[in-house]
Short mmCIF file of C-alpha atoms in Angstrom, two decimals:
data_model
loop_
_atom_site.label_atom_id
_atom_site.label_comp_id
_atom_site.label_asym_id
_atom_site.label_seq_id
_atom_site.Cartn_x
_atom_site.Cartn_y
_atom_site.Cartn_z
CA MET A 1 -36.95 -13.87 44.30
CA ILE A 2 -37.17 -17.61 45.04
CA ARG A 3 -35.86 -18.48 41.57
CA THR A 4 -32.97 -16.07 42.07
CA ARG A 5 -32.05 -17.69 45.38
CA ILE A 6 -32.20 -21.17 43.86
CA PHE A 7 -29.99 -20.01 40.99
CA SER A 8 -27.51 -18.40 43.43
CA SER A 9 -27.29 -21.57 45.56
CA ARG A 10 -26.76 -23.72 42.46
CA LYS A 11 -24.03 -21.34 41.34
CA LEU A 12 -22.47 -21.46 44.81
CA PHE A 13 -22.25 -25.25 44.91
CA SER A 14 -21.63 -26.01 41.23
CA SER A 15 -18.43 -27.82 40.32
CA ALA A 16 -17.57 -25.21 37.69
CA ALA A 17 -17.83 -22.40 40.25
CA TRP A 18 -15.58 -24.26 42.69
CA GLN A 19 -13.09 -24.96 39.95
CA ILE A 20 -12.87 -21.23 39.30
CA ARG A 21 -12.54 -20.46 43.02
CA ALA A 22 -9.82 -23.07 43.49
CA ALA A 23 -7.86 -21.66 40.58
CA LEU A 24 -8.24 -18.13 41.97
CA TRP A 25 -7.04 -19.16 45.42
CA GLY A 26 -4.17 -21.16 43.97
CA GLY A 27 -3.17 -18.22 41.77
CA ALA A 28 -3.15 -15.86 44.75
CA VAL A 29 -0.95 -18.29 46.70
CA LEU A 30 1.37 -18.48 43.68
CA VAL A 31 1.58 -14.67 43.59
CA GLY A 32 2.58 -14.69 47.26
CA VAL A 33 5.25 -17.35 46.70
CA VAL A 34 6.69 -15.57 43.67
CA ALA A 35 6.66 -12.23 45.50
CA ILE A 36 8.68 -13.68 48.40
CA LEU A 37 11.14 -15.42 46.06
CA PHE A 38 11.54 -12.16 44.14
CA ALA A 39 12.12 -10.31 47.41
CA GLU A 40 14.82 -12.79 48.44
CA MET A 41 16.53 -12.49 45.06
CA ALA A 42 16.37 -8.69 45.20
CA ASP A 43 17.75 -8.54 48.73
CA GLY A 44 20.55 -10.91 47.79
CA ALA A 45 21.46 -8.81 44.75
CA ASN A 46 21.44 -5.68 46.92
CA HIS A 47 23.79 -7.24 49.44
CA VAL A 48 26.20 -8.56 46.81
CA PHE A 49 26.58 -5.16 45.12
CA ALA A 50 26.89 -3.40 48.50
CA ALA A 51 29.68 -5.79 49.52
CA ILE A 52 31.55 -5.19 46.25
CA VAL A 53 31.45 -1.38 46.42
CA HIS A 54 32.28 -1.45 50.13
CA HIS A 55 35.65 -3.02 49.32
CA TYR A 56 36.10 -1.54 45.83
CA PRO A 57 34.07 1.70 45.53
CA LEU A 58 35.36 2.49 42.03
CA ALA A 59 34.07 -0.86 40.76
CA ALA A 60 30.67 0.81 40.37
CA LEU A 61 32.04 2.87 37.48
CA VAL A 62 32.38 -0.39 35.54
CA LEU A 63 29.62 -2.59 36.97
CA SER A 64 26.74 -0.11 36.74
CA PRO A 65 27.19 1.00 33.09
CA LEU A 66 27.97 -2.48 31.79
CA GLY A 67 25.21 -4.04 33.89
CA LEU A 68 22.52 -1.64 32.64
CA MET A 69 23.71 -2.06 29.05
CA ALA A 70 23.49 -5.85 29.34
CA ILE A 71 20.02 -5.65 30.90
CA THR A 72 18.77 -3.40 28.11
CA TRP A 73 20.12 -5.72 25.44
CA LEU A 74 18.61 -8.81 27.09
CA THR A 75 15.26 -7.11 27.65
CA ARG A 76 14.98 -5.93 24.06
CA HIS A 77 15.92 -9.32 22.63
CA TYR A 78 14.15 -11.71 25.00
CA PHE A 79 11.70 -9.86 27.28
CA GLN A 80 10.07 -7.10 25.26
CA GLY A 81 7.41 -5.40 27.36
CA ALA A 82 9.20 -5.92 30.69
CA GLU A 83 10.72 -2.43 30.65
CA GLY A 84 9.99 0.11 33.38
CA SER A 85 7.94 -0.13 36.53
CA GLY A 86 5.17 -2.49 35.41
CA ILE A 87 2.33 -0.51 36.96
CA PRO A 88 1.78 1.49 33.72
CA GLN A 89 1.53 -1.79 31.80
CA THR A 90 -1.00 -3.10 34.35
CA LEU A 91 -3.08 0.06 33.97
CA ALA A 92 -2.83 -0.22 30.19
CA ALA A 93 -4.00 -3.84 30.34
CA LEU A 94 -7.20 -2.68 32.05
CA ASP A 95 -8.00 -0.31 29.20
CA PRO A 96 -10.74 -1.61 26.84
CA ARG A 97 -8.49 -0.97 23.84
CA THR A 98 -5.96 -3.60 24.95
CA LYS A 99 -8.11 -6.69 24.54
CA GLY A 100 -6.75 -9.69 22.74
CA GLU A 101 -3.20 -9.98 21.46
CA ILE A 102 -1.87 -6.79 23.05
CA GLN A 103 -3.27 -7.68 26.47
CA ASN A 104 -1.87 -11.20 26.16
CA ARG A 105 1.57 -9.77 25.38
CA ILE A 106 1.53 -7.22 28.22
CA LEU A 107 0.54 -9.87 30.80
CA SER A 108 2.44 -12.90 29.53
CA VAL A 109 4.38 -15.31 31.72
CA ARG A 110 7.48 -14.50 29.68
CA VAL A 111 7.23 -10.83 30.61
CA ALA A 112 6.72 -11.76 34.30
CA VAL A 113 9.82 -13.96 34.29
CA GLY A 114 11.81 -11.27 32.51
CA LYS A 115 10.66 -8.69 35.05
CA ILE A 116 12.03 -10.77 37.92
CA LEU A 117 15.33 -11.63 36.28
CA MET A 118 16.08 -8.21 34.81
CA ALA A 119 15.09 -6.25 37.93
CA THR A 120 17.32 -8.53 40.02
CA LEU A 121 20.20 -7.91 37.60
CA GLY A 122 19.48 -4.19 37.88
CA LEU A 123 19.93 -4.31 41.64
CA LEU A 124 23.04 -6.41 41.15
CA SER A 125 24.32 -3.52 39.00
CA GLY A 126 23.57 -0.90 41.65
CA ALA A 127 20.52 0.66 39.97
CA SER A 128 18.24 2.68 42.27
CA ILE A 129 15.08 0.70 41.60
CA GLY A 130 12.43 -1.13 43.61
CA ARG A 131 10.74 -4.50 43.27
CA GLU A 132 7.24 -3.45 44.35
CA GLY A 133 6.05 -1.98 41.03
CA PRO A 134 7.35 -5.00 39.11
CA THR A 135 5.60 -7.27 41.63
CA VAL A 136 2.27 -5.60 40.72
CA HIS A 137 2.93 -6.43 37.05
CA ILE A 138 4.02 -9.95 37.92
CA GLY A 139 0.94 -10.57 40.07
CA ALA A 140 -1.37 -9.29 37.36
CA ALA A 141 0.40 -11.41 34.73
CA ILE A 142 0.18 -14.57 36.85
CA MET A 143 -3.53 -14.16 37.55
CA TYR A 144 -4.37 -13.21 33.97
CA SER A 145 -2.38 -16.11 32.52
CA LEU A 146 -4.05 -18.47 34.97
CA GLY A 147 -7.44 -17.13 33.90
CA ARG A 148 -6.68 -17.89 30.26
CA TRP A 149 -5.57 -21.40 31.15
CA VAL A 150 -8.64 -22.16 33.30
CA LYS A 151 -10.88 -20.35 30.77
CA TYR A 152 -12.46 -17.90 33.17
CA PRO A 153 -15.54 -15.92 32.08
CA PRO A 154 -14.57 -12.86 29.96
CA HIS A 155 -15.36 -10.26 32.64
CA TYR A 156 -12.91 -11.98 35.02
CA LEU A 157 -10.13 -11.68 32.44
CA GLN A 158 -10.91 -8.08 31.59
CA ARG A 159 -10.72 -6.60 35.10
CA ALA A 160 -11.14 -8.82 38.13
CA LEU A 161 -8.08 -11.04 37.76
CA ILE A 162 -5.81 -8.17 36.75
CA LEU A 163 -6.96 -6.09 39.74
CA SER A 164 -6.63 -9.09 42.03
CA GLY A 165 -3.13 -9.90 40.85
CA GLY A 166 -1.94 -6.30 41.13
CA ALA A 167 -3.38 -5.86 44.62
CA ALA A 168 -1.98 -9.21 45.72
CA GLY A 169 1.43 -8.16 44.42
CA ILE A 170 1.50 -5.02 46.59
CA ALA A 171 0.17 -6.87 49.63
CA ALA A 172 2.80 -9.60 49.37
CA ALA A 173 5.68 -7.29 48.45
CA PHE A 174 5.24 -4.97 51.46
CA ASN A 175 3.36 -7.36 53.81
CA THR A 176 0.63 -4.69 53.81
CA PRO A 177 -2.71 -6.31 52.86
CA LEU A 178 -4.81 -3.20 53.46
CA ALA A 179 -2.48 -1.11 51.27
CA GLY A 180 -2.86 -3.70 48.51
CA VAL A 181 -6.62 -3.23 48.45
CA VAL A 182 -6.42 0.55 48.69
CA PHE A 183 -3.81 0.81 45.91
CA ALA A 184 -5.92 -1.36 43.62
CA ILE A 185 -8.92 0.90 44.19
CA GLU A 186 -7.10 4.25 44.17
CA GLU A 187 -4.58 3.75 41.36
CA ILE A 188 -5.09 0.55 39.40
CA SER A 189 -8.88 0.70 39.24
CA ARG A 190 -9.67 4.36 40.05
CA SER A 191 -13.10 3.11 41.11
CA PHE A 192 -14.52 0.44 43.40
CA GLU A 193 -16.52 -2.08 41.41
CA GLU A 194 -18.78 -4.47 43.29
CA ASN A 195 -18.45 -7.25 40.75
CA THR A 196 -14.63 -7.31 41.04
CA SER A 197 -14.16 -6.52 44.73
CA GLY A 198 -14.63 -10.09 45.94
CA VAL A 199 -12.04 -11.47 43.54
CA MET A 200 -9.60 -8.68 44.47
CA LEU A 201 -10.03 -9.21 48.23
CA THR A 202 -9.61 -12.97 47.82
CA GLY A 203 -6.36 -12.45 45.94
CA VAL A 204 -5.02 -10.10 48.61
CA ILE A 205 -5.99 -12.44 51.47
CA PHE A 206 -4.40 -15.56 50.00
CA ALA A 207 -1.27 -13.80 48.72
CA GLY A 208 -0.86 -11.99 52.04
CA MET A 209 -1.29 -15.21 54.04
CA THR A 210 1.26 -16.97 51.85
CA ALA A 211 3.79 -14.16 52.33
CA LEU A 212 3.10 -14.22 56.07
CA ILE A 213 3.74 -17.96 56.26
CA LEU A 214 6.93 -17.80 54.21
CA ALA A 215 8.45 -14.56 55.53
CA GLY A 216 6.91 -14.35 59.02
CA ASN A 217 4.89 -11.59 60.65
CA TYR A 218 7.13 -8.58 60.07
CA THR A 219 6.71 -4.88 59.42
CA TYR A 220 8.59 -3.49 56.44
CA PHE A 221 10.44 -0.79 58.39
CA GLY A 222 10.01 -2.25 61.88
CA SER A 223 7.86 -0.86 64.70
CA THR A 224 8.03 2.74 65.87
CA ASP A 225 6.91 4.24 69.17
CA ILE A 226 6.18 7.91 68.50
CA LEU A 227 4.84 10.61 70.78
CA PHE A 228 3.08 13.19 68.59
CA THR A 229 1.23 15.76 70.68
CA TYR A 230 -1.79 17.67 69.42
CA GLY A 231 -0.34 21.17 69.67
CA THR A 232 2.78 22.76 68.33
CA ASP A 233 3.83 19.41 66.81
CA TRP A 234 1.20 19.90 64.11
CA ILE A 235 3.35 22.56 62.45
CA ALA A 236 5.28 19.61 61.01
CA ILE A 237 2.25 18.55 58.95
CA PRO A 238 2.09 21.51 56.51
CA VAL A 239 5.90 21.77 56.40
CA CYS A 240 6.33 18.10 55.44
CA GLY A 241 3.29 18.16 53.15
CA VAL A 242 4.47 21.13 51.13
CA ALA A 243 8.13 20.06 50.98
CA GLY A 244 7.32 16.43 50.09
CA GLY A 245 4.66 17.41 47.58
CA LEU A 246 6.97 19.84 45.79
CA LEU A 247 9.95 17.49 45.65
CA GLY A 248 7.87 14.41 44.75
CA GLY A 249 5.95 16.28 42.05
CA LEU A 250 9.21 17.60 40.63
CA PHE A 251 10.61 14.08 40.54
CA SER A 252 7.60 12.77 38.60
CA GLN A 253 7.57 15.69 36.18
CA ILE A 254 11.28 15.20 35.46
CA LEU A 255 10.66 11.52 34.72
CA ILE A 256 7.77 12.27 32.38
CA SER A 257 9.43 15.17 30.54
CA GLY A 258 12.88 13.58 30.49
CA SER A 259 11.53 10.34 29.03
CA ARG A 260 9.80 12.21 26.22
CA LYS A 261 12.92 14.17 25.32
CA LEU A 262 15.08 11.05 25.34
CA VAL A 263 12.83 9.13 22.93
CA PRO A 264 14.88 9.95 19.79
CA PHE A 265 18.12 8.86 21.45
CA TYR A 266 16.45 5.77 22.87
CA ARG A 267 15.19 4.83 19.42
CA ALA A 268 18.66 5.08 17.92
CA HIS A 269 20.93 3.94 20.76
CA PRO A 270 19.04 2.21 23.61
CA VAL A 271 22.04 0.27 24.91
CA TRP A 272 24.29 3.34 24.94
CA LEU A 273 21.62 5.34 26.74
CA ALA A 274 21.51 2.65 29.41
CA GLY A 275 25.30 2.83 29.70
CA LEU A 276 25.26 6.59 30.21
CA CYS A 277 22.53 6.28 32.81
CA GLY A 278 24.52 3.54 34.54
CA LEU A 279 27.55 5.81 34.64
CA ALA A 280 25.40 8.55 36.20
CA VAL A 281 24.15 6.06 38.82
CA ALA A 282 27.76 5.15 39.67
CA VAL A 283 28.94 8.78 39.92
CA ILE A 284 25.98 9.70 42.15
CA GLY A 285 26.65 6.62 44.28
CA LEU A 286 30.27 7.60 44.78
CA ALA A 287 29.24 11.15 45.70
CA SER A 288 26.80 9.80 48.30
CA GLY A 289 29.28 7.45 49.90
CA ASN A 290 27.61 4.34 48.40
CA LEU A 291 24.21 5.25 49.92
CA THR A 292 22.10 5.69 46.78
CA TYR A 293 22.55 2.23 45.24
CA GLY A 294 19.72 -0.30 45.28
CA THR A 295 16.24 -0.06 46.74
CA GLY A 296 17.14 2.21 49.67
CA TYR A 297 15.40 -0.13 52.11
CA ALA A 298 18.42 -0.45 54.42
CA GLU A 299 18.99 3.31 54.54
CA ALA A 300 15.32 4.05 55.24
CA GLN A 301 15.16 1.43 57.98
CA GLN A 302 18.27 2.86 59.64
CA ILE A 303 16.80 6.37 59.52
CA ILE A 304 13.37 5.36 60.86
CA SER A 305 14.02 2.52 63.31
CA GLU A 306 17.57 3.19 64.43
CA GLY A 307 17.62 7.00 64.31
CA GLN A 308 20.85 6.97 62.31
CA GLN A 309 22.05 10.32 60.99
CA ILE A 310 22.41 10.60 57.23
CA ALA A 311 23.94 13.19 54.93
CA PRO A 312 21.58 16.14 54.23
CA ALA A 313 22.10 15.64 50.49
CA TYR A 314 20.92 12.01 50.60
CA PRO A 315 17.26 12.54 49.54
CA PHE A 316 18.29 14.69 46.57
CA LEU A 317 21.02 12.29 45.46
CA LYS A 318 18.66 9.32 45.86
CA MET A 319 16.13 11.13 43.72
CA LEU A 320 18.73 11.75 41.00
CA ALA A 321 19.94 8.13 41.10
CA THR A 322 16.36 6.90 40.72
CA ILE A 323 15.76 9.24 37.78
CA ALA A 324 18.91 7.99 36.05
CA SER A 325 17.95 4.36 36.70
CA TYR A 326 14.41 4.76 35.39
CA LEU A 327 15.41 6.73 32.29
CA SER A 328 17.73 3.88 31.32
CA GLY A 329 14.63 1.84 30.44
CA ILE A 330 15.52 -1.22 32.52
CA PRO A 331 12.82 -3.09 34.46
CA GLY A 332 12.42 -1.66 37.95
CA GLY A 333 10.06 0.37 40.08
CA ILE A 334 10.15 3.61 42.04
CA PHE A 335 8.17 2.64 45.18
CA ALA A 336 11.01 1.70 47.54
CA PRO A 337 13.47 4.38 46.33
CA SER A 338 10.75 7.01 46.81
CA LEU A 339 10.11 5.84 50.37
CA ALA A 340 13.85 6.00 51.07
CA ALA A 341 14.18 9.50 49.60
CA GLY A 342 11.14 10.56 51.62
CA ALA A 343 12.70 9.25 54.83
CA GLY A 344 15.84 11.24 54.05
CA LEU A 345 13.76 14.35 53.39
CA GLY A 346 12.01 13.87 56.73
CA ALA A 347 15.38 13.55 58.46
CA ASP A 348 16.46 16.86 56.92
CA LEU A 349 13.24 18.59 57.98
CA ALA A 350 13.60 17.20 61.52
CA THR A 351 16.75 19.29 62.00
CA LEU A 352 14.65 22.43 61.36
CA MET A 353 12.10 21.49 64.06
CA PRO A 354 14.16 20.29 67.05
CA GLY A 355 11.28 20.40 69.53
CA ILE A 356 9.25 17.76 67.66
CA SER A 357 9.84 14.01 67.54
CA ALA A 358 12.39 13.38 64.79
CA THR A 359 10.91 9.95 64.02
CA ALA A 360 7.45 11.47 63.57
CA ILE A 361 8.78 14.03 61.10
CA ILE A 362 10.70 11.34 59.21
CA ILE A 363 7.54 9.26 58.80
CA LEU A 364 5.54 12.32 57.73
CA GLY A 365 8.26 13.25 55.23
CA MET A 366 8.23 9.73 53.81
CA ALA A 367 4.45 9.78 53.34
CA ALA A 368 4.55 13.29 51.86
CA TYR A 369 7.26 12.56 49.30
CA PHE A 370 5.71 9.23 48.32
CA THR A 371 2.36 10.98 47.84
CA GLY A 372 4.05 13.68 45.78
CA VAL A 373 5.52 11.05 43.46
CA VAL A 374 2.54 8.74 42.87
CA GLN A 375 -0.34 11.10 43.85
CA THR A 376 -2.28 8.40 45.68
CA PRO A 377 -2.69 9.95 49.15
CA ILE A 378 -4.83 7.20 50.68
CA THR A 379 -2.38 4.50 49.61
CA ALA A 380 0.49 6.61 50.94
CA PHE A 381 -0.74 7.04 54.50
CA VAL A 382 -2.08 3.48 54.70
CA ILE A 383 1.13 1.89 53.42
CA VAL A 384 3.37 4.00 55.69
CA MET A 385 1.13 3.27 58.68
CA GLU A 386 1.25 -0.48 58.00
CA MET A 387 4.99 -0.52 57.28
CA THR A 388 5.86 1.26 60.54
CA ASP A 389 3.18 -0.48 62.65
CA ASN A 390 1.99 2.84 64.10
CA GLN A 391 -1.72 3.61 64.15
CA GLU A 392 -1.26 6.64 66.42
CA MET A 393 0.13 8.60 63.47
CA LEU A 394 -2.92 7.97 61.28
CA LEU A 395 -4.46 11.46 61.44
CA PRO A 396 -1.16 13.34 60.94
CA LEU A 397 -0.32 11.00 58.05
CA MET A 398 -3.71 11.59 56.44
CA ALA A 399 -3.40 15.37 56.69
CA THR A 400 0.18 15.39 55.39
CA ALA A 401 -0.64 13.11 52.46
CA PHE A 402 -3.56 15.21 51.26
CA ILE A 403 -1.54 18.44 51.50
CA ALA A 404 1.30 16.81 49.56
CA ASN A 405 -1.11 15.55 46.91
CA GLY A 406 -2.51 19.03 46.29
CA VAL A 407 0.94 20.60 46.10
CA SER A 408 2.26 17.86 43.82
CA ARG A 409 -0.53 18.40 41.30
CA LEU A 410 0.58 22.02 40.92
CA VAL A 411 3.99 20.77 39.76
CA CYS A 412 2.92 17.58 37.94
CA PRO A 413 -0.72 17.87 36.80
CA THR A 414 -0.99 14.28 35.50
CA PRO A 415 -0.23 11.40 37.93
CA ILE A 416 2.92 9.64 36.80
CA TYR A 417 1.49 6.15 36.35
CA ARG A 418 -1.48 7.46 34.39
CA ALA A 419 0.86 9.47 32.15
CA LEU A 420 3.07 6.43 31.53
CA ALA A 421 0.08 4.17 30.88
CA THR A 422 -1.39 6.66 28.41
CA ALA A 423 1.93 6.89 26.59
CA PHE A 424 2.16 3.12 26.49
CA LEU A 425 -1.32 2.95 24.95
CA GLU A 426 -0.36 5.55 22.34
CA VAL A 427 2.34 3.17 21.17
CA THR A 428 0.37 -0.07 21.25
CA THR A 429 -3.16 1.08 20.31
CA PRO A 430 -2.99 4.00 17.84
CA LYS A 431 -6.18 5.91 17.06
CA VAL A 432 -7.04 8.46 14.42
CA LYS A 433 -7.87 11.63 16.32
CA LYS A 434 -4.75 13.78 16.03
CA GLU A 435 -0.99 13.60 15.83
CA ALA A 436 0.41 11.93 18.93
CA PRO A 437 3.02 13.49 21.20
CA LEU A 438 6.20 11.56 21.79
CA PRO A 439 5.45 8.68 24.16
CA VAL A 440 6.92 8.51 27.64
CA ASP A 441 7.58 4.77 27.70
CA PHE A 442 8.43 4.21 24.03
CA HIS A 443 9.21 0.65 23.01
CA PRO A 444 10.36 0.45 19.37
CA ASP A 445 9.80 -3.30 19.23
CA LEU A 446 6.14 -2.93 20.20
CA GLU A 447 5.72 -0.27 17.52
CA GLU A 448 7.21 -2.52 14.88
CA GLU A 449 4.79 -5.29 15.88
CA SER A 450 1.81 -2.95 15.54
CA GLY A 451 2.68 -2.42 11.88
CA THR A 452 2.52 1.40 11.81
CA GLU A 453 5.18 4.01 11.33
CA PRO A 454 5.89 6.78 13.86
CA GLU A 455 4.52 9.46 11.54
CA GLN A 456 1.24 7.55 11.30
CA ARG A 457 0.76 7.41 15.08
CA HIS A 458 -2.24 9.15 16.53
CA THR A 459 -3.32 9.75 20.11
CA SER A 460 -6.18 8.43 22.10
CA ARG A 461 -6.48 10.40 25.29
CA GLN A 462 -7.13 8.42 28.45
CA ASP A 463 -8.64 10.43 31.31
#
């Protein structure tokens, strides 16, 4: 016991240990700075495109297809591996089969830079994408790359730094430190590991403090003052839970199934596929009155904080625009668009229950739909609670999220990020069990680098 304590104190005060800690803290601060810069770039791109289509609505029919085509070409030629949300790549990087060269490629600085630039261009083209998923990938890449440079111990590189970077990315992107920790445990890690928790919490704290200093103490959707009585108002919980779970699960299943079916066309004509998806984004945007472009942050904030009425078709059109944007293969996430679609769904449901606080139903609808999409109920109610600065809604949010999660799994049995990560692994780390199904996130360039042909690909199931 005494020898253990002496060893622990030596480890605590050793110069090598402090060098590692300093690098970890500095990396977390860097994640916070990059997240805020990315947020500013994304907001600027959103505003520029909104201003263009406000004066020239038909311009979207040119800007969106050409923009998505250009992004796809640039990504394939200069930023391979930056496609999609980024959370599946982060999950794949945690898999034991991705050690070495593949892990280095997934979490490279080049991919992180490409993620920022290409996602910003996507928003400048009107794509219905978010920056939060890419920020998770960027945070993980920064921390992992820093660990390689400082020569961290192997176990830090394998899990702790990746978890820390991903959690820090969520915390800084939404200004929701608790949600960053919960998301890392519930989705990225799927288990709470004592030997990585300290590193993860440190990353969240320093990244969150940096974002707080640079962007101020704000709540993502502002503060809400809701009166939710414990009586007849509770009928809204199962209604929102079932509706949000069904619609969110349907959204995820369409993304998974649609991506698989589009693989042959993506292999042959990736740029043209992006152009067709861009045209779909523009047509949907015109049909919605320019409401479905971009992250959806402004629309959700208007619905929640300002009580602004929105077209009943908005949540469905936003869902379609996000599907078209994601299937194009450009870098971009689904977090913010899902929250916006959920707010629209809640606004629709509020008209069916006039005796209950409309704002309360909107928040419940947002949590329910978000849960239905990502199937992480704890993250959903925590992130919505933090973003709206309303602790009084905690119990209704919890109940709604868990109902939505159960309903969503009936429609989409495999959580979307796990399905995408498994498909990504099937491409990058082939095994010899059985013939593989078509991957969801297929990247031809990664397959060519692995040196195997499609007919030689085998699956390795990840549960």
